[in-house]
Amino acid sequence: MTLEIPDANDAVPCPLCGDHEGAVVGEKGRFGMPVRNVCCATCATVYVSPRPTAAAMAEYYRSTYRKHYGAVGYIGPDGQRAAPGDSGYEAALQQWHGPQADNALLLGETRKGASVLEVGCRHGRTLELMRERRGILPFGIEPGETEAEEARRAGIDCFTGALEDYEPGSRRFDQIQWFHVLEHVHEPLQALLKLRRLLEPEGRMIIEVPNVYEPYGSLEGNFFQNVHLVSYSPRTLPALLRRAGFEPTRVVDGGALFVVARLNPHVSAAELPLPYSPALLGESADDTSWVATRLGNYANLEQLAELCRAGRAPEELAPMVLRCLRFPAFTSHLLDVCALFVERLVARGQLDPAIAVLLAVVNGPHPAEVRAEFRTFAGRLGALPEQLAAAG
Ligand SMILES: [Zn+2]
């Protein structure tokens, strides 16, 4: 089967600040495709450039995307992947959309009878469950014709097409939500500006996207994808929302990234979009080298972790890990993979190398609480008092 993959020949500026300079943090994406991810020199947003044009991508989504990435499937309660028509599909669908509906109701503090717009609602299952659980009035925007039709069959009022093409008239919503959609959007600032006009004055918007500070799987073999045009962080997504006249009220940063926002009452439509300024990133902005270094180290640590999980840990595991631990890492990933490395080394009877890994974290450029935890761990594993005294 030959797949028509659009060429990435459109070099674009940073979607948050408009700068053209940046550090390359990835040259490949899922399926080994050439996908160049850049970390902006000014605001540290990670985005794809060059990329295919919006028209080429729209055609790709219409004709090829599902063949390329596989049919829409869900992981069921039994851990098995289930596609439409499989016996476990209904249970798997429920397992994914049930918690998503609960999250939306919780984060949105959705009242009974609220009007809720979901951008990219697919078959409408989340909206359907929210209607069952809270009596909402659902509305969906869905470019996929088959899925929009499925949503309508479930009784969900649905516009078939892209957000840009939707003409709302005077219609306004109490809640707007999108789950894993914004990262696919070519002009996210324009999309947010449009949605701002669709939100009731007291309304809320909920966005869920992959979190670039918590990648999953191999960085270039799984996390980076040709369809994920921007990889947002807990700093950059709130900043983009602020430019579009929103006020982020909650950022939930664990695994995926959730941001809840309402309209900023202090800016008028005429001022929008607000110009970029570093203050939009908040007090604890992370600079380009902070992000780029951690992404590079994530890729190296994850590669070693994958070998360990596959039972193919290299003989020289400990020295390879020690080299990585001299550099900063994303904390939750560091905790996960170091536990794995130590377990494998101990299982091989390599107690001293296991202790060396723990002490390398204690001595490395890692957060104080992580270093303290690993210090305790090293003591329990039998690190000598003088080793602990010498460590950080
Ligand atoms: Zn930027």
Coordinates of C-alpha atoms and ligand atoms in Angstrom, one line a residue:
M1 CA 0.0 0.0 0.0
T2 CA 1.4 3.4 -1.0
L3 CA 0.4 6.2 1.3
E4 CA 0.2 9.8 0.1
I5 CA 2.2 11.7 2.8
P6 CA 2.2 15.5 2.3
D7 CA 5.6 17.1 1.9
A8 CA 6.8 19.2 4.8
N9 CA 8.0 22.3 2.9
D10 CA 6.4 25.2 4.7
A11 CA 8.8 26.7 7.2
V12 CA 6.8 28.5 9.8
P13 CA 7.4 30.9 12.7
C14 CA 6.8 30.0 16.3
P15 CA 3.0 29.7 16.9
L16 CA 3.3 31.5 20.3
C17 CA 5.8 34.4 19.8
G18 CA 6.4 34.5 16.0
D19 CA 10.2 34.0 16.2
H20 CA 11.9 32.0 13.5
E21 CA 15.0 30.9 15.5
G22 CA 15.2 27.7 17.6
A23 CA 17.1 24.6 18.6
V24 CA 16.3 21.4 16.7
V25 CA 15.0 18.9 19.3
G26 CA 13.9 16.1 16.8
E27 CA 14.4 15.2 13.2
K28 CA 12.1 12.2 13.1
G29 CA 8.5 11.3 14.0
R30 CA 6.5 8.1 14.4
F31 CA 7.0 5.5 11.6
G32 CA 10.5 7.0 11.0
M33 CA 9.0 9.9 9.1
P34 CA 11.1 13.0 8.7
V35 CA 9.5 15.4 11.2
R36 CA 11.6 18.4 12.4
N37 CA 10.7 19.7 15.8
V38 CA 12.2 23.0 16.9
C39 CA 12.3 24.5 20.4
C40 CA 11.8 28.3 20.0
A41 CA 14.7 30.4 21.0
T42 CA 12.5 33.1 22.5
C43 CA 9.6 31.3 24.3
A44 CA 10.7 27.6 24.2
T45 CA 7.5 26.4 22.4
V46 CA 8.2 23.1 20.7
Y47 CA 6.7 23.0 17.2
V48 CA 7.1 21.4 13.8
S49 CA 8.9 23.4 11.0
P50 CA 8.9 23.0 8.1
R51 CA 5.5 21.3 7.9
P52 CA 2.9 20.6 5.2
T53 CA 0.4 23.3 4.3
A54 CA -3.0 23.3 5.9
A55 CA -4.6 22.3 2.6
A56 CA -2.3 19.4 2.1
M57 CA -2.9 18.2 5.7
A58 CA -6.7 18.5 5.3
E59 CA -6.4 16.2 2.3
Y60 CA -4.2 13.8 4.2
Y61 CA -6.7 13.6 7.1
R62 CA -9.5 13.0 4.6
S63 CA -7.8 10.3 2.6
T64 CA -4.8 8.8 4.4
Y65 CA -4.5 9.5 8.1
R66 CA -6.5 6.5 9.3
K67 CA -4.8 4.1 6.9
H68 CA -1.5 5.5 8.1
Y69 CA -2.1 5.5 11.9
G70 CA -4.5 2.5 11.9
A71 CA -8.2 2.4 12.5
V72 CA -9.5 4.2 15.6
G73 CA -9.0 1.7 18.4
Y74 CA -9.2 1.7 22.1
I75 CA -7.5 -0.2 24.8
G76 CA -10.1 -2.2 26.7
P77 CA -10.3 -3.2 30.4
D78 CA -8.5 -6.4 29.4
G79 CA -5.6 -4.4 28.1
Q80 CA -6.4 -5.5 24.5
R81 CA -6.7 -3.1 21.6
A82 CA -10.3 -3.1 20.2
A83 CA -11.4 -1.6 16.9
P84 CA -15.0 -1.0 15.7
G85 CA -16.7 -4.4 15.2
D86 CA -14.5 -6.2 17.8
S87 CA -16.4 -7.8 20.7
G88 CA -14.5 -5.7 23.3
Y89 CA -15.1 -2.4 21.5
E90 CA -18.0 -1.1 23.5
A91 CA -16.3 -1.7 26.9
A92 CA -13.0 -0.2 25.5
L93 CA -14.9 2.9 24.3
Q94 CA -16.5 3.3 27.7
Q95 CA -13.2 2.9 29.5
W96 CA -11.8 5.9 27.5
H97 CA -14.7 8.2 27.2
G98 CA -16.2 7.6 30.7
P99 CA -13.3 9.2 32.6
Q100 CA -13.1 11.9 29.8
A101 CA -16.7 12.8 30.4
D102 CA -16.1 12.9 34.2
N103 CA -13.0 15.1 33.8
A104 CA -14.9 17.5 31.6
L105 CA -17.8 17.8 34.1
L106 CA -15.4 18.2 37.0
L107 CA -13.0 20.7 35.5
G108 CA -15.8 22.6 33.9
E109 CA -17.9 22.6 37.1
T110 CA -20.6 22.0 34.5
R111 CA -24.2 22.8 35.7
K112 CA -27.2 20.8 34.6
G113 CA -28.6 22.0 31.3
A114 CA -25.3 23.8 30.3
S115 CA -24.6 24.1 26.5
V116 CA -21.4 22.3 25.7
L117 CA -19.4 22.5 22.4
E118 CA -16.8 19.8 21.7
V119 CA -14.3 20.6 19.0
G120 CA -13.4 17.4 17.2
C121 CA -16.1 15.4 19.0
R122 CA -15.6 12.3 16.8
H123 CA -18.5 9.9 17.3
G124 CA -19.8 12.1 20.2
R125 CA -19.4 9.5 22.9
T126 CA -18.0 11.9 25.5
L127 CA -20.9 14.4 24.9
E128 CA -23.4 11.6 25.1
L129 CA -22.1 10.5 28.5
M130 CA -22.1 14.1 29.8
R131 CA -25.7 14.4 28.7
E132 CA -26.5 11.1 30.5
R133 CA -24.7 12.2 33.7
R134 CA -25.4 16.0 33.8
G135 CA -28.2 16.7 31.4
I136 CA -26.1 19.0 29.2
L137 CA -27.1 20.3 25.8
P138 CA -24.4 18.9 23.5
F139 CA -23.1 20.3 20.2
G140 CA -20.1 18.9 18.2
I141 CA -17.8 20.1 15.5
E142 CA -16.3 17.2 13.6
P143 CA -14.6 17.2 10.2
G144 CA -14.8 13.4 9.7
E145 CA -18.1 12.7 7.8
T146 CA -18.5 9.1 9.1
E147 CA -17.9 10.1 12.7
A148 CA -20.1 13.2 12.5
E149 CA -22.9 11.0 11.1
E150 CA -22.4 8.5 14.0
A151 CA -22.7 11.4 16.5
R152 CA -25.9 12.5 14.9
R153 CA -27.3 9.0 15.1
A154 CA -26.6 9.1 18.9
G155 CA -28.7 12.3 19.0
I156 CA -25.8 14.8 19.2
D157 CA -26.3 17.9 17.2
C158 CA -23.2 18.2 15.1
F159 CA -21.6 20.4 12.4
T160 CA -19.6 18.5 9.8
G161 CA -16.5 20.4 8.9
A162 CA -13.5 22.3 10.3
L163 CA -13.8 24.9 13.1
E164 CA -12.8 27.7 10.6
D165 CA -15.9 26.8 8.5
Y166 CA -18.4 26.8 11.3
E167 CA -20.7 29.9 11.3
P168 CA -22.2 30.2 14.7
G169 CA -24.5 33.1 14.2
S170 CA -25.5 34.4 17.6
R171 CA -25.0 31.0 19.2
R172 CA -22.9 30.9 22.5
F173 CA -21.8 28.0 24.7
D174 CA -21.4 27.7 28.5
Q175 CA -18.5 25.2 28.0
I176 CA -16.1 24.5 25.1
Q177 CA -13.9 21.5 25.3
W178 CA -11.3 19.8 23.1
F179 CA -9.4 16.7 23.8
H180 CA -6.2 16.0 21.9
V181 CA -7.2 18.3 19.0
L182 CA -5.4 21.6 19.5
E183 CA -1.9 20.0 18.8
H184 CA -3.2 19.1 15.3
V185 CA -4.3 22.7 14.5
H186 CA -2.2 24.8 12.0
E187 CA -3.2 28.2 13.4
P188 CA -4.0 27.7 17.1
L189 CA -4.1 31.4 18.0
Q190 CA -6.7 32.0 15.3
A191 CA -8.7 29.0 16.5
L192 CA -8.7 30.2 20.1
L193 CA -9.7 33.8 19.0
K194 CA -12.6 32.3 17.2
L195 CA -13.7 30.2 20.2
R196 CA -13.4 33.2 22.4
R197 CA -16.3 34.7 20.5
L198 CA -18.3 31.5 21.0
L199 CA -18.0 31.4 24.8
E200 CA -20.6 32.9 27.2
P201 CA -19.1 35.6 29.4
E202 CA -19.0 33.2 32.4
G203 CA -18.2 30.2 30.3
R204 CA -15.2 27.9 30.5
M205 CA -12.9 26.3 28.1
I206 CA -11.1 23.0 28.7
I207 CA -8.2 21.8 26.6
E208 CA -6.4 18.5 26.9
V209 CA -3.2 18.0 24.9
P210 CA -0.1 15.8 25.1
N211 CA 2.4 17.3 27.5
V212 CA 5.9 17.8 26.1
Y213 CA 7.3 17.7 29.6
E214 CA 5.9 14.1 29.9
P215 CA 6.5 12.4 26.6
Y216 CA 5.5 8.8 26.2
G217 CA 7.5 6.1 24.5
S218 CA 10.5 6.9 22.2
L219 CA 10.7 10.6 21.6
E220 CA 11.3 10.4 17.9
G221 CA 9.7 7.0 17.3
N222 CA 6.4 7.6 19.1
F223 CA 5.9 10.9 20.8
F224 CA 6.7 13.3 17.9
Q225 CA 4.3 12.8 15.0
N226 CA 3.8 14.5 11.7
V227 CA 0.2 15.4 12.8
H228 CA 1.3 17.0 16.1
L229 CA 2.3 20.4 14.9
V230 CA 2.8 21.9 18.4
S231 CA 3.9 20.0 21.5
Y232 CA 2.6 22.2 24.3
S233 CA 3.9 22.6 27.9
P234 CA 2.4 23.8 31.1
R235 CA 4.0 27.2 30.3
T236 CA 3.4 27.6 26.6
L237 CA -0.3 26.6 26.4
P238 CA -1.5 29.0 29.1
A239 CA 0.6 31.7 27.4
L240 CA -1.1 31.1 24.0
L241 CA -4.5 31.3 25.8
R242 CA -3.5 34.6 27.3
R243 CA -2.6 36.0 23.9
A244 CA -6.1 35.0 22.7
G245 CA -7.8 36.8 25.6
F246 CA -8.3 33.9 28.0
E247 CA -7.4 33.7 31.6
P248 CA -6.1 30.2 32.5
T249 CA -7.7 29.3 35.9
R250 CA -6.3 25.8 36.3
V251 CA -3.4 23.8 34.9
V252 CA -3.4 20.1 35.6
D253 CA 0.0 18.7 34.7
G254 CA 0.3 15.0 35.2
G255 CA 0.6 12.7 32.2
A256 CA -1.5 14.7 29.7
L257 CA -1.8 18.4 30.1
F258 CA -5.2 19.9 31.0
V259 CA -5.8 23.7 31.0
V260 CA -9.1 25.3 32.1
A261 CA -9.6 28.9 31.1
R262 CA -12.3 31.6 31.2
L263 CA -12.5 34.9 29.3
N264 CA -10.1 37.6 30.6
P265 CA -12.6 40.4 31.6
H266 CA -9.8 43.0 31.4
V267 CA -9.1 42.8 27.7
S268 CA -11.4 43.9 25.0
A269 CA -11.9 42.2 21.6
A270 CA -10.2 45.2 19.9
E271 CA -6.9 44.5 21.7
L272 CA -6.7 40.9 20.5
P273 CA -4.6 39.1 19.9
L274 CA -2.4 40.5 22.7
P275 CA 1.2 40.9 21.5
Y276 CA 3.7 38.3 22.8
S277 CA 5.6 39.2 25.9
P278 CA 7.7 36.9 28.2
A279 CA 5.4 37.8 31.1
L280 CA 2.7 35.7 29.4
L281 CA 4.7 32.6 30.3
G282 CA 4.2 33.2 34.0
E283 CA 6.7 33.6 36.7
S284 CA 8.7 30.3 36.3
A285 CA 9.3 30.4 32.6
D286 CA 11.6 27.6 31.2
D287 CA 14.1 28.7 28.6
T288 CA 15.1 26.9 25.4
S289 CA 18.1 25.2 26.8
W290 CA 16.0 24.0 29.9
V291 CA 13.6 22.3 27.5
A292 CA 16.0 21.1 24.8
T293 CA 18.4 19.5 27.3
R294 CA 15.6 17.6 29.0
L295 CA 14.1 16.4 25.7
G296 CA 17.6 15.2 24.6
N297 CA 18.1 13.4 27.9
Y298 CA 14.6 11.9 27.8
A299 CA 15.4 10.4 24.4
N300 CA 18.6 8.7 25.7
L301 CA 17.1 7.5 29.0
E302 CA 14.0 6.2 27.3
Q303 CA 16.1 4.3 24.8
L304 CA 17.9 2.5 27.6
A305 CA 14.6 1.9 29.4
E306 CA 13.0 0.3 26.3
L307 CA 15.9 -2.1 26.1
C308 CA 15.5 -3.0 29.7
R309 CA 11.7 -3.5 29.3
A310 CA 12.4 -5.8 26.3
G311 CA 14.8 -7.9 28.4
R312 CA 17.7 -6.7 26.3
A313 CA 19.5 -4.4 28.8
P314 CA 23.1 -3.8 27.6
E315 CA 26.0 -5.2 29.5
E316 CA 27.3 -1.7 30.0
L317 CA 23.9 -0.4 31.3
A318 CA 25.3 1.3 34.5
P319 CA 28.0 3.4 32.8
M320 CA 25.5 4.4 30.1
V321 CA 23.0 5.5 32.7
L322 CA 25.6 7.3 34.6
R323 CA 26.5 9.4 31.6
C324 CA 22.8 10.4 31.1
L325 CA 22.4 11.3 34.8
R326 CA 25.0 14.1 34.5
F327 CA 22.3 16.1 32.6
P328 CA 18.9 17.4 33.8
A329 CA 15.8 15.2 33.2
F330 CA 12.1 15.5 33.4
T331 CA 11.4 14.5 37.0
S332 CA 8.6 11.9 36.6
H333 CA 10.4 10.1 33.8
L334 CA 13.7 10.2 35.8
L335 CA 11.9 8.5 38.8
D336 CA 10.3 5.8 36.5
V337 CA 13.4 4.8 34.6
C338 CA 15.9 4.9 37.5
A339 CA 13.6 2.6 39.4
L340 CA 13.7 0.3 36.4
F341 CA 17.5 0.5 35.9
V342 CA 18.2 -0.2 39.6
E343 CA 15.8 -3.2 39.6
R344 CA 17.5 -4.7 36.5
L345 CA 21.0 -4.1 38.0
V346 CA 20.0 -5.7 41.3
A347 CA 18.4 -8.6 39.5
R348 CA 21.7 -9.2 37.8
G349 CA 23.5 -9.1 41.1
Q350 CA 25.2 -5.8 40.2
L351 CA 24.6 -4.1 43.6
D352 CA 27.5 -1.7 43.4
P353 CA 26.5 -0.3 39.9
A354 CA 22.9 0.0 41.2
I355 CA 24.1 2.1 44.1
A356 CA 26.3 4.1 41.7
V357 CA 23.2 4.9 39.7
L358 CA 21.3 6.1 42.8
L359 CA 24.3 8.2 44.0
A360 CA 24.6 9.7 40.5
V361 CA 21.0 11.0 40.9
V362 CA 21.9 12.4 44.3
N363 CA 24.9 14.2 42.8
G364 CA 23.2 15.2 39.6
P365 CA 21.4 18.4 38.5
H366 CA 18.1 17.2 39.8
P367 CA 15.4 18.7 42.1
A368 CA 16.3 18.6 45.8
E369 CA 13.4 16.4 46.7
V370 CA 14.3 13.8 44.1
R371 CA 18.0 13.8 45.3
A372 CA 16.8 13.4 48.9
E373 CA 14.6 10.4 48.0
F374 CA 17.4 8.7 46.1
R375 CA 19.8 9.3 48.9
T376 CA 17.4 7.4 51.2
F377 CA 17.0 4.7 48.6
A378 CA 20.8 4.3 48.2
G379 CA 21.2 4.0 52.0
R380 CA 18.6 1.2 52.1
L381 CA 20.3 -0.6 49.3
G382 CA 23.5 -0.6 51.3
A383 CA 25.5 2.5 50.3
L384 CA 28.3 3.0 52.8
P385 CA 28.0 6.0 55.2
E386 CA 31.1 7.5 53.6
Q387 CA 29.6 7.2 50.1
L388 CA 26.5 9.0 51.4
A389 CA 28.5 11.6 53.2
A390 CA 30.5 12.3 50.0
A391 CA 27.3 12.5 47.9
G392 CA 25.7 16.0 47.3
Ligands
ZN1 ZN 8.3 31.3 20.4

